Amino acid sequence: MRAYLIRRLLLVIPTIIGVTLLIFGVTQLFDPYERASLYIRDPRQAADINEIIRKYGLDQPFYIQYFNWMSQVLRGNLGWSQSMHMSVLEALVTHLPATAELALYSAPLIIIFGIFLGKLSAVNKDKAIDHATRVVAIIGWSLPSFWLGIVLLAVFYGGLGIFPPGRLSPWAEAMIASGEFKVYTGLYTIDAILNLNPAVFLDALMHLVLPVTTIVTINVALIMRIMRSSMLEQLGKTYIIAARARGLTSKEVIDKHATKNALISVITISGILTAGLLSGMVITETVFEFKGVGYFAANAATQLDIPAVLGFALFAGLVFVIANLIVDILYAYIDPRIRLG
Amino acid sequence: MSKTKLKLEESPRIRELKFILARMRESPLSILGIVIILAFTLIALLAPILAPPTPGRDPYIIPRSGYFPEPQPPSPEHPFGTTEGQYDIYYGVIWGTRSAYRIGVLVVTVSAIIGIVIGSLAGYYKGIVDEILMRVTDVIFAFPGLILAMALVVAFGPGLDSITLALVLVGWPTYARLIRGEFLRVTSEDFVEAAKAIGCSDLRIIVRHVLPNSIFPLLIAASLDIGAIVLIAAALSFLGLGAPEGYADWGQLIALSRNWITGRPGDPFAYWYVYTIPGLFLFLFVMGWNLLGDAFRDILDPMIRRR
């Protein structure tokens, strides 16, 4: 296991170099004056663009520029975000808890529903229940997330007056601003528990219902589909026939043997789920004005706030690389063929 | 002379096609998908008849009747109502179908061609070309597609052309990898060795012998991607990075509805038509392609296909 771990960790380095090269490649599409905004730490610096171009060698060859840019990125300098009036790193850190809170509730629900529906579908292959689950999944997969969000808002917020957009009601925000409610993690539902404040907890939860529903509906099909096909694959294997021949009941065969092995493929697909979540956050947070990193990035994009968009892309790339690292390690932990192979 | 007539052996490709068609007929969902896609194709083809444009004007610009900010409900003159700023929703969704096909087909075709060329070279010559391709695709795969496309659109400047270009740049690696994989499989077959032995040029071997045996999965995968591409393009348009206001584009029409979600006091669904109708068009279009894609995936999956 240790040899595998070291090999896998070392592989992260070239991937991260690749990801940064790609982002840097995108920066090369801008002229040096626009690119200079990536190096500004403070709006006062913007006065002397030529100085920045000279200082960071923006008129120098590709590799020198990349080196200069990387040394800034490694120091956490991602440039100045005009749309947020703060540094890009600061903006990302400020918006991160909201996104983390969405992910905290969405991801487990996607995985639980996906596994349940996929298993249900596979066990009843070609029966009515299989067709029904697949139709539901295809509908979810095909729904444009921004449209689903709008329709949910129209029905529940516009029509019924519950589940408002945003993260908190004004009174709860005022409570935070007054210092009466202490922010520990920035994840308001968790902070509310730490503050022993059920009212804020309920308020934050009410604001989470619609965005979480949107993200879960759109992404559940991914897990469902992989669970269904890998379950079907397992059910066709000889060890299942052997288990049945030994006289195990259908339920035992499915629960103890097939499901366990089918779950492995769900783990391998979780990396792709992370990508789906990150893309989904951009749209969903925008529709619900849920001020996380996705909202920040989409807002920055419409204002052509270049450093913010590239900073977010870099952040998304890193999250994805780390997610895949975790998936691979988990996979190796579960499946000895990987770590010993 | 011969006692038994030689039975013409069916080509495996024809047999495969027959198998797929037979399985498609058994699946009501894939037929529904085909019907939806055909309906949208008809709408796109008949757009000039269904919603005649004013002669001499760009047909993709939605005509507007006035500049009144409040959307107007469906009426004989505007069958689906109007958006804020009085753009006709009916005209917008009809010509929006053409916009969707234009961007979907264009992105798929161009990325497939790039993918085929690069994937073929990597799969045929292997070595350093292959190594570089795999590392480049690894990196592009390491990004959520929408986010990379968004950064590229910002770099190119907002607009539909930027979205098209960005989606091509994000999309080709998938196809290159697919073709490369098929090439690795096919080039190890005896007939390729035979072609090499009789002195065929590399180009001839690639084009005449390997490509016809490896392009089939790509054609299916690429054409089924049209729905997904239209969905991402619409999302970028919705964010305000696509077509200029008034252009016939579903994503943009949905974006125009954002101020009218909550309706009027006492009548919460007063403006239902502004978000429902363009959204339904986009949703059905994407679902048509996904229904077909889902059926294909099951048919083509070697692990579960013949059970």
XYZ file of C-alpha atoms in Angstrom:
648
model
C 0.000 0.000 0.000
C 2.787 2.416 0.894
C 4.557 1.987 -2.453
C 1.283 2.633 -4.252
C 0.588 5.714 -2.128
C 3.990 7.208 -2.893
C 3.627 6.511 -6.607
C 0.140 8.045 -6.673
C 1.207 11.121 -4.690
C 4.153 11.726 -7.005
C 1.771 11.592 -9.960
C -0.019 14.647 -8.537
C 2.965 16.858 -9.350
C 2.881 16.511 -13.167
C -0.927 16.795 -13.115
C -0.768 20.049 -11.192
C 1.921 21.357 -13.529
C -0.369 20.412 -16.419
C -3.363 22.160 -14.863
C -1.379 25.328 -14.185
C 0.084 25.235 -17.717
C -3.424 25.033 -19.125
C -4.634 28.017 -17.085
C -1.490 29.870 -17.981
C -2.158 28.977 -21.647
C -5.532 30.688 -21.311
C -3.863 33.797 -19.887
C -1.758 33.987 -23.059
C -4.940 34.738 -25.003
C -4.986 38.170 -23.381
C -2.680 41.018 -24.316
C -0.005 42.032 -21.785
C -2.076 44.941 -20.484
C -5.038 42.723 -19.600
C -2.707 40.045 -18.293
C -1.089 42.545 -15.964
C -4.275 42.481 -13.877
C -3.312 38.955 -12.795
C -0.361 40.319 -10.845
C -2.002 43.272 -9.159
C -2.379 42.907 -5.445
C -3.865 46.257 -4.730
C -5.893 48.604 -6.978
C -3.342 51.391 -6.430
C -0.824 49.362 -8.406
C -3.060 49.529 -11.469
C -1.839 53.060 -12.082
C 1.463 51.862 -13.471
C 0.715 48.979 -15.791
C 3.996 49.310 -17.655
C 5.861 48.821 -14.398
C 3.986 45.562 -13.799
C 4.642 44.359 -17.346
C 8.351 44.997 -16.828
C 8.478 43.579 -13.318
C 6.823 40.255 -14.184
C 8.338 39.998 -17.671
C 5.016 39.984 -19.485
C 6.852 40.815 -22.713
C 9.284 37.925 -22.159
C 9.128 34.406 -23.657
C 6.502 31.880 -22.532
C 8.609 29.913 -20.046
C 9.896 32.970 -18.205
C 6.364 34.292 -17.871
C 5.125 30.908 -16.666
C 7.866 30.778 -14.057
C 7.064 34.300 -12.835
C 3.349 33.577 -12.775
C 3.822 30.316 -10.887
C 5.982 31.939 -8.261
C 3.161 34.444 -7.687
C 0.498 31.729 -7.603
C 2.499 29.686 -5.099
C 2.608 32.728 -2.849
C -1.172 32.933 -3.090
C -1.201 36.004 -5.297
C -3.926 35.371 -7.867
C -4.479 39.005 -8.751
C -7.085 41.616 -7.877
C -10.795 41.024 -8.436
C -12.473 44.213 -9.650
C -15.940 42.696 -9.260
C -15.411 41.966 -5.546
C -12.970 44.771 -4.699
C -10.641 42.352 -2.947
C -7.831 40.009 -3.885
C -8.934 36.885 -5.761
C -7.616 34.601 -3.034
C -9.521 36.547 -0.383
C -12.679 36.401 -2.531
C -12.343 32.635 -2.957
C -11.801 32.116 0.773
C -14.787 34.348 1.615
C -17.111 32.455 -0.727
C -15.864 28.947 -0.004
C -18.003 28.112 3.078
C -21.272 28.630 1.192
C -20.192 26.202 -1.524
C -18.885 23.750 1.050
C -22.232 23.843 2.806
C -24.083 23.083 -0.450
C -21.704 20.220 -1.199
C -21.991 18.881 2.351
C -25.716 18.255 1.857
C -25.810 17.509 -1.881
C -23.034 14.948 -2.275
C -24.267 12.392 0.303
C -27.837 12.670 -0.987
C -26.698 12.150 -4.589
C -24.723 9.054 -3.616
C -27.441 7.562 -1.407
C -30.263 8.117 -3.918
C -28.053 7.087 -6.838
C -27.044 3.785 -5.245
C -30.593 3.032 -4.128
C -32.172 3.785 -7.515
C -29.435 2.047 -9.500
C -29.776 -1.118 -7.436
C -33.551 -1.026 -7.657
C -33.342 -0.621 -11.410
C -30.812 -3.423 -11.921
C -32.567 -5.963 -9.713
C -35.789 -5.341 -11.625
C -34.181 -5.124 -15.077
C -36.699 -4.615 -17.896
C -39.617 -4.523 -15.480
C -41.855 -1.494 -15.020
C -39.868 -0.293 -12.011
C -36.635 -0.334 -14.066
C -38.201 1.727 -16.846
C -39.702 4.173 -14.341
C -36.422 4.799 -12.492
C -34.541 5.213 -15.743
C -37.086 7.708 -17.065
C -36.834 9.694 -13.842
C -33.037 9.654 -14.113
C -33.033 10.730 -17.750
C -35.437 13.552 -16.958
C -33.163 14.723 -14.136
C -30.080 14.428 -16.314
C -31.713 16.426 -19.135
C -33.111 19.245 -17.009
C -31.158 22.459 -17.476
C -30.098 23.260 -13.902
C -30.788 26.980 -14.310
C -34.282 26.271 -15.580
C -35.057 23.736 -12.858
C -33.890 26.329 -10.328
C -36.148 28.990 -11.798
C -39.181 26.687 -11.852
C -38.560 25.582 -8.245
C -38.239 29.209 -7.167
C -41.436 30.133 -9.021
C -43.424 27.321 -7.406
C -42.052 27.298 -3.851
C -40.910 30.858 -3.283
C -43.213 32.730 -5.668
C -46.231 30.460 -5.238
C -46.050 29.093 -1.699
C -43.807 31.714 -0.116
C -41.370 29.168 1.368
C -37.720 28.327 0.554
C -36.422 31.807 -0.342
C -33.244 32.477 -2.398
C -30.008 33.639 -0.719
C -28.315 32.004 2.258
C -30.071 33.602 5.222
C -33.007 35.876 5.938
C -32.178 39.534 6.687
C -32.848 39.120 10.433
C -30.365 36.264 10.658
C -27.781 38.235 8.709
C -28.285 41.136 11.102
C -27.715 38.745 13.984
C -24.376 37.710 12.506
C -23.397 41.313 11.786
C -24.191 42.288 15.405
C -21.777 39.632 16.679
C -24.527 37.965 18.706
C -24.168 34.884 16.487
C -20.583 33.690 16.253
C -19.333 32.406 12.905
C -16.926 29.503 13.401
C -16.945 27.617 10.126
C -18.991 29.829 7.795
C -21.294 26.854 7.233
C -24.359 28.420 8.807
C -26.212 25.215 9.686
C -23.151 23.961 11.584
C -22.502 27.346 13.174
C -26.135 27.446 14.308
C -25.653 24.124 16.093
C -22.448 25.407 17.723
C -24.314 28.569 18.779
C -27.239 26.451 20.001
C -29.513 28.618 17.885
C -32.385 26.559 16.365
C -33.978 29.587 14.642
C -30.905 30.328 12.532
C -30.436 26.623 11.856
C -33.948 26.333 10.497
C -33.554 29.522 8.466
C -30.305 28.349 6.879
C -31.848 24.952 6.179
C -34.870 26.553 4.466
C -32.489 28.409 2.160
C -30.633 25.200 1.355
C -33.633 23.111 0.311
C -34.066 24.348 -3.270
C -30.393 24.581 -4.334
C -29.683 21.139 -2.851
C -32.782 19.707 -4.601
C -31.573 21.171 -7.895
C -28.058 19.778 -7.619
C -29.248 16.358 -6.452
C -31.863 16.041 -9.213
C -29.360 16.882 -11.946
C -26.524 14.683 -10.708
C -28.253 11.620 -9.300
C -28.504 10.003 -12.744
C -24.708 9.755 -12.991
C -24.441 7.510 -9.928
C -27.644 5.687 -10.729
C -26.485 4.795 -14.196
C -23.092 3.467 -13.114
C -24.634 1.560 -10.199
C -27.210 -0.036 -12.480
C -24.756 -1.198 -15.125
C -22.127 -2.441 -12.675
C -24.816 -4.227 -10.668
C -26.036 -5.929 -13.859
C -22.462 -6.865 -14.654
C -21.959 -8.385 -11.192
C -25.271 -10.251 -11.290
C -24.138 -11.986 -14.471
C -20.873 -13.274 -12.997
C -20.216 -16.874 -12.102
C -19.660 -16.228 -8.404
C -23.285 -15.068 -8.209
C -24.440 -18.283 -9.865
C -22.234 -20.189 -7.424
C -23.755 -18.299 -4.486
C -27.251 -19.083 -5.684
C -26.268 -22.719 -6.201
C -25.091 -22.842 -2.603
C -28.668 -22.046 -1.695
C -28.357 -18.408 -0.662
C -31.549 -16.424 -0.980
C -31.895 -13.799 -3.684
C -31.735 -11.056 -1.062
C -28.507 -12.406 0.415
C -26.906 -12.754 -3.006
C -27.830 -9.208 -3.957
C -26.995 -7.512 -0.651
C -23.909 -9.427 0.443
C -22.239 -10.178 -2.877
C -23.371 -8.145 -5.865
C -23.931 -4.786 -4.138
C -20.563 -4.828 -2.415
C -18.700 -5.348 -5.669
C -20.891 -2.968 -7.631
C -20.138 -0.191 -5.126
C -16.485 -0.179 -6.218
C -17.427 1.348 -9.551
C -19.459 4.005 -7.753
C -16.287 5.036 -5.935
C -14.325 5.305 -9.173
C -16.978 7.568 -10.689
C -16.988 9.946 -7.701
C -14.210 11.997 -9.307
C -16.514 12.752 -12.230
C -19.260 13.588 -9.750
C -16.951 16.244 -8.267
C -16.640 17.844 -11.710
C -20.416 17.754 -12.101
C -20.843 19.362 -8.681
C -18.341 22.142 -9.417
C -19.995 22.988 -12.744
C -23.411 22.676 -11.132
C -22.436 25.089 -8.342
C -21.693 27.862 -10.856
C -25.205 27.702 -12.285
C -27.171 26.770 -9.174
C -25.558 29.378 -6.935
C -26.225 32.020 -9.580
C -29.913 31.159 -9.887
C -30.465 31.079 -6.115
C -28.136 33.992 -5.347
C -26.393 31.620 -2.987
C -23.119 33.457 -2.578
C -20.503 30.741 -2.932
C -17.459 30.441 -5.187
C -19.639 29.480 -8.176
C -21.752 32.621 -7.787
C -18.577 34.657 -7.453
C -17.091 33.132 -10.627
C -20.227 33.539 -12.750
C -20.631 37.106 -11.573
C -16.968 37.813 -12.309
C -17.293 36.276 -15.778
C -20.126 38.596 -16.790
C -18.059 41.572 -15.650
C -15.011 40.217 -17.516
C -13.095 40.118 -14.236
C -10.272 38.031 -15.732
C -8.161 37.285 -12.633
C -11.253 36.125 -10.724
C -12.390 33.726 -13.468
C -8.898 32.264 -13.905
C -8.406 32.042 -10.148
C -11.652 30.125 -9.846
C -10.680 27.828 -12.752
C -7.377 27.108 -10.993
C -9.251 26.410 -7.769
C -11.677 24.067 -9.577
C -8.798 22.241 -11.248
C -7.052 21.721 -7.903
C -10.229 20.498 -6.215
C -10.694 18.028 -9.042
C -7.098 16.781 -8.840
C -7.402 16.288 -5.076
C -10.794 14.576 -5.429
C -9.325 12.128 -7.916
C -6.383 11.507 -5.631
C -8.729 10.625 -2.788
C -10.801 8.398 -5.080
C -7.705 6.516 -6.260
C -6.452 5.995 -2.714
C -9.855 4.754 -1.572
C -10.009 2.477 -4.576
C -6.591 1.011 -3.803
C -7.577 0.558 -0.176
C -10.686 -1.413 -1.137
C -9.370 -3.332 -4.142
C -6.054 -5.152 -3.549
C -5.588 -5.713 -7.302
C -4.831 -2.008 -7.645
C -2.332 -1.526 -4.830
C -0.445 -4.750 -5.539
C -0.648 -4.620 -9.322
C -20.418 -26.912 -61.492
C -20.495 -26.186 -57.785
C -23.090 -28.110 -55.872
C -23.669 -25.493 -53.216
C -23.836 -21.829 -53.984
C -21.453 -19.853 -51.833
C -23.569 -17.948 -49.354
C -22.577 -14.327 -49.308
C -21.239 -13.745 -45.873
C -22.844 -10.813 -44.149
C -20.350 -8.106 -43.299
C -19.978 -7.747 -39.516
C -20.761 -4.054 -39.794
C -24.111 -4.710 -41.431
C -24.832 -7.362 -38.815
C -24.009 -4.882 -36.049
C -26.306 -2.280 -37.566
C -29.148 -4.802 -37.836
C -28.603 -5.812 -34.219
C -28.741 -2.212 -33.056
C -31.881 -1.444 -35.046
C -33.594 -4.560 -33.719
C -32.768 -3.611 -30.131
C -33.874 -0.007 -30.705
C -37.273 -1.195 -31.873
C -37.733 -3.079 -28.621
C -37.107 0.018 -26.551
C -39.999 2.477 -26.377
C -37.744 5.104 -24.783
C -35.350 5.235 -27.708
C -38.306 5.552 -30.099
C -39.598 8.462 -28.023
C -36.127 9.993 -28.293
C -36.119 9.617 -32.072
C -39.577 11.181 -32.323
C -38.506 14.184 -30.221
C -35.340 14.671 -32.277
C -37.257 14.399 -35.554
C -39.797 16.964 -34.324
C -37.031 19.436 -33.461
C -35.303 18.799 -36.780
C -38.547 19.617 -38.550
C -38.982 22.802 -36.511
C -35.441 23.868 -37.387
C -35.921 23.124 -41.089
C -39.327 24.778 -41.275
C -38.427 27.835 -39.162
C -38.816 30.292 -42.071
C -42.365 28.981 -42.623
C -43.365 28.572 -38.951
C -42.070 32.016 -37.996
C -41.466 34.046 -41.162
C -38.704 36.614 -40.633
C -39.002 40.145 -41.922
C -37.272 40.225 -45.324
C -33.939 41.985 -45.272
C -33.376 41.473 -41.524
C -31.190 38.948 -39.754
C -33.678 36.104 -39.101
C -31.918 35.219 -35.831
C -32.810 38.564 -34.277
C -36.194 38.278 -32.558
C -38.646 40.966 -33.713
C -39.918 43.124 -30.875
C -43.121 45.103 -30.579
C -42.214 48.118 -28.523
C -39.954 48.452 -25.491
C -42.470 48.010 -22.658
C -40.599 46.375 -19.761
C -43.368 44.044 -18.523
C -43.826 40.670 -20.315
C -47.196 40.252 -22.044
C -49.252 37.012 -21.840
C -49.989 34.830 -24.890
C -52.318 36.461 -27.431
C -53.282 35.722 -31.048
C -50.486 38.007 -32.182
C -47.890 36.482 -29.812
C -48.918 32.833 -29.283
C -46.383 32.272 -26.457
C -46.441 35.836 -25.134
C -43.539 38.278 -24.994
C -40.515 38.700 -22.729
C -39.456 41.866 -20.962
C -38.650 44.380 -23.702
C -41.385 42.775 -25.870
C -39.426 40.083 -27.695
C -41.797 37.508 -29.230
C -41.267 34.193 -27.390
C -42.790 32.056 -30.185
C -40.380 33.449 -32.762
C -37.526 33.114 -30.287
C -38.058 29.424 -29.524
C -38.624 28.476 -33.182
C -35.459 30.166 -34.426
C -33.768 29.152 -31.188
C -34.113 25.555 -32.413
C -31.983 26.504 -35.398
C -29.441 28.242 -33.152
C -29.292 25.105 -30.997
C -28.699 22.828 -33.968
C -26.182 25.235 -35.437
C -24.035 25.306 -32.328
C -24.534 21.610 -31.530
C -23.721 20.294 -35.007
C -20.873 22.746 -35.552
C -19.164 21.949 -32.239
C -19.593 18.202 -32.689
C -18.345 18.193 -36.291
C -15.295 20.343 -35.722
C -14.261 18.626 -32.487
C -14.800 15.195 -34.068
C -12.610 16.100 -37.054
C -9.833 17.420 -34.803
C -10.248 14.375 -32.586
C -10.061 11.969 -35.519
C -6.899 13.530 -36.961
C -5.023 13.754 -33.661
C -6.344 10.469 -32.287
C -5.403 8.631 -35.504
C -1.874 9.989 -35.481
C -1.410 9.086 -31.823
C -2.946 5.636 -32.181
C -1.091 4.772 -35.365
C 2.392 6.100 -34.690
C 2.263 5.670 -30.899
C 5.502 6.762 -29.210
C 6.044 10.402 -28.402
C 2.968 11.703 -30.322
C 0.788 9.387 -28.294
C 2.494 10.325 -25.041
C 1.973 14.061 -25.644
C -1.668 13.571 -26.657
C -2.438 11.523 -23.587
C -0.893 14.093 -21.254
C -2.753 16.979 -22.933
C -6.080 15.149 -22.759
C -5.378 14.142 -19.151
C -5.103 17.800 -18.229
C -8.202 18.893 -20.126
C -10.115 16.014 -18.556
C -8.898 17.272 -15.185
C -11.221 20.251 -15.576
C -14.955 20.494 -15.218
C -15.982 21.285 -18.826
C -18.281 24.196 -18.054
C -15.649 25.982 -15.973
C -12.888 25.676 -18.572
C -15.326 26.763 -21.288
C -16.343 29.739 -19.148
C -12.722 30.866 -18.729
C -12.142 30.523 -22.483
C -15.283 32.476 -23.360
C -14.148 35.289 -21.078
C -10.775 35.205 -22.857
C -12.306 35.307 -26.342
C -14.926 37.876 -25.377
C -18.593 36.928 -24.869
C -20.638 35.774 -27.872
C -21.925 32.643 -29.569
C -18.785 32.276 -31.691
C -16.652 32.307 -28.541
C -18.896 29.653 -26.985
C -18.554 27.499 -30.110
C -14.773 27.822 -30.135
C -14.517 27.195 -26.396
C -16.662 24.060 -26.593
C -14.559 22.722 -29.489
C -11.382 23.272 -27.473
C -12.898 21.500 -24.479
C -14.540 18.745 -26.540
C -11.975 17.331 -28.982
C -9.828 15.395 -26.471
C -12.703 12.987 -25.709
C -12.947 12.038 -29.360
C -9.183 11.867 -29.832
C -8.946 9.404 -26.972
C -11.781 7.323 -28.306
C -10.236 7.046 -31.796
C -6.812 6.382 -30.319
C -8.159 3.471 -28.310
C -9.868 1.991 -31.353
C -6.685 2.456 -33.410
C -4.611 0.607 -30.821
C -7.054 -2.284 -31.091
C -7.356 -2.331 -34.885
C -3.697 -1.807 -35.784
C -2.780 -5.039 -34.002
C -5.016 -7.016 -36.374
C -3.551 -9.181 -39.121
C -5.046 -7.291 -42.037
C -3.092 -4.194 -41.058
C 0.123 -6.206 -40.993
C -0.840 -7.601 -44.391
C -1.433 -4.134 -45.823
C 1.950 -3.031 -44.495
C 3.586 -6.149 -46.008
C 2.302 -5.431 -49.500
C 3.704 -1.938 -49.235
C 0.676 0.293 -48.661
C 1.523 3.814 -47.608
C 0.770 4.868 -44.025
C -1.883 7.270 -45.246
C -3.610 4.528 -47.236
C -3.532 2.130 -44.297
C -4.968 4.753 -41.946
C -7.690 5.980 -44.267
C -8.687 2.787 -46.063
C -8.042 0.059 -43.520
C -7.946 1.302 -39.943
C -10.322 4.272 -39.924
C -13.361 2.443 -41.374
C -12.956 -0.159 -38.640
C -12.598 2.291 -35.775
C -14.779 5.286 -36.585
C -18.180 3.765 -35.771
C -18.143 4.254 -31.976
C -16.948 7.818 -32.448
C -19.747 8.709 -34.847
C -22.307 7.490 -32.333
C -20.670 9.113 -29.312
C -20.220 12.427 -31.109
C -23.712 12.705 -32.526
C -25.242 11.848 -29.156
C -23.236 14.679 -27.600
C -25.319 17.287 -29.429
C -27.799 17.443 -26.545
C -25.101 17.892 -23.904
C -23.336 20.574 -25.949
C -26.528 22.548 -26.478
C -27.123 22.338 -22.707
C -23.679 23.770 -21.825
C -24.009 26.458 -24.496
C -27.407 27.432 -23.092
C -25.946 27.581 -19.568
C -23.202 29.962 -20.751
C -25.802 32.041 -22.577
C -27.906 32.093 -19.427
C -24.931 33.442 -17.470
C -24.789 36.293 -19.968
C -21.717 35.121 -21.878
C -23.512 34.186 -25.107
C -25.705 35.826 -27.657
C -26.488 39.543 -27.428
C -29.953 40.463 -26.118
C -32.715 39.728 -28.610
C -30.884 36.888 -30.362
C -32.982 33.746 -30.845
C -31.330 31.504 -28.257
C -33.050 29.428 -25.581
C -30.518 30.130 -22.838
C -30.797 33.831 -23.420
C -34.611 33.738 -23.418
C -34.520 31.932 -20.059
C -32.124 34.566 -18.733
C -34.637 37.250 -19.789
C -37.215 35.640 -17.487
C -35.159 35.932 -14.299
C -36.796 39.161 -13.108
C -40.286 37.716 -13.494
C -40.100 34.498 -11.491
C -42.228 35.614 -8.562
C -45.136 37.134 -10.493
C -47.481 39.782 -9.075
C -48.939 40.024 -5.566
C -52.000 37.763 -5.541
C -51.029 36.204 -8.850
C -47.703 34.427 -8.303
C -47.649 32.715 -11.698
C -48.593 35.779 -13.742
C -45.542 35.457 -15.954
C -45.395 31.635 -16.195
C -44.895 31.761 -19.987
C -41.593 33.660 -19.896
C -39.697 30.890 -18.116
C -41.812 27.804 -18.865
C -41.847 27.844 -22.663
C -38.171 28.401 -23.593
C -37.129 26.060 -20.756
C -39.444 23.322 -22.016
C -37.953 23.556 -25.516
C -34.405 23.268 -24.193
C -35.334 20.450 -21.804
C -37.162 18.377 -24.443
C -34.345 18.833 -26.950
C -31.710 17.647 -24.492
C -33.950 14.810 -23.311
C -34.501 13.566 -26.866
C -30.749 13.134 -27.333
C -30.281 11.631 -23.892
C -33.062 9.066 -24.441
C -31.347 7.930 -27.612
C -27.953 7.978 -25.929
C -29.143 5.913 -22.990
C -30.555 3.229 -25.300
C -27.325 3.161 -27.294
C -25.152 2.867 -24.223
C -26.994 -0.266 -23.139
C -26.962 -1.753 -26.625
C -23.266 -1.117 -27.113
C -22.084 -2.060 -23.637
C -20.342 -5.390 -24.216
C -20.706 -6.400 -20.564
C -24.483 -6.395 -20.559
C -25.584 -6.318 -24.200
C -26.573 -9.881 -25.067
C -28.537 -10.732 -21.978
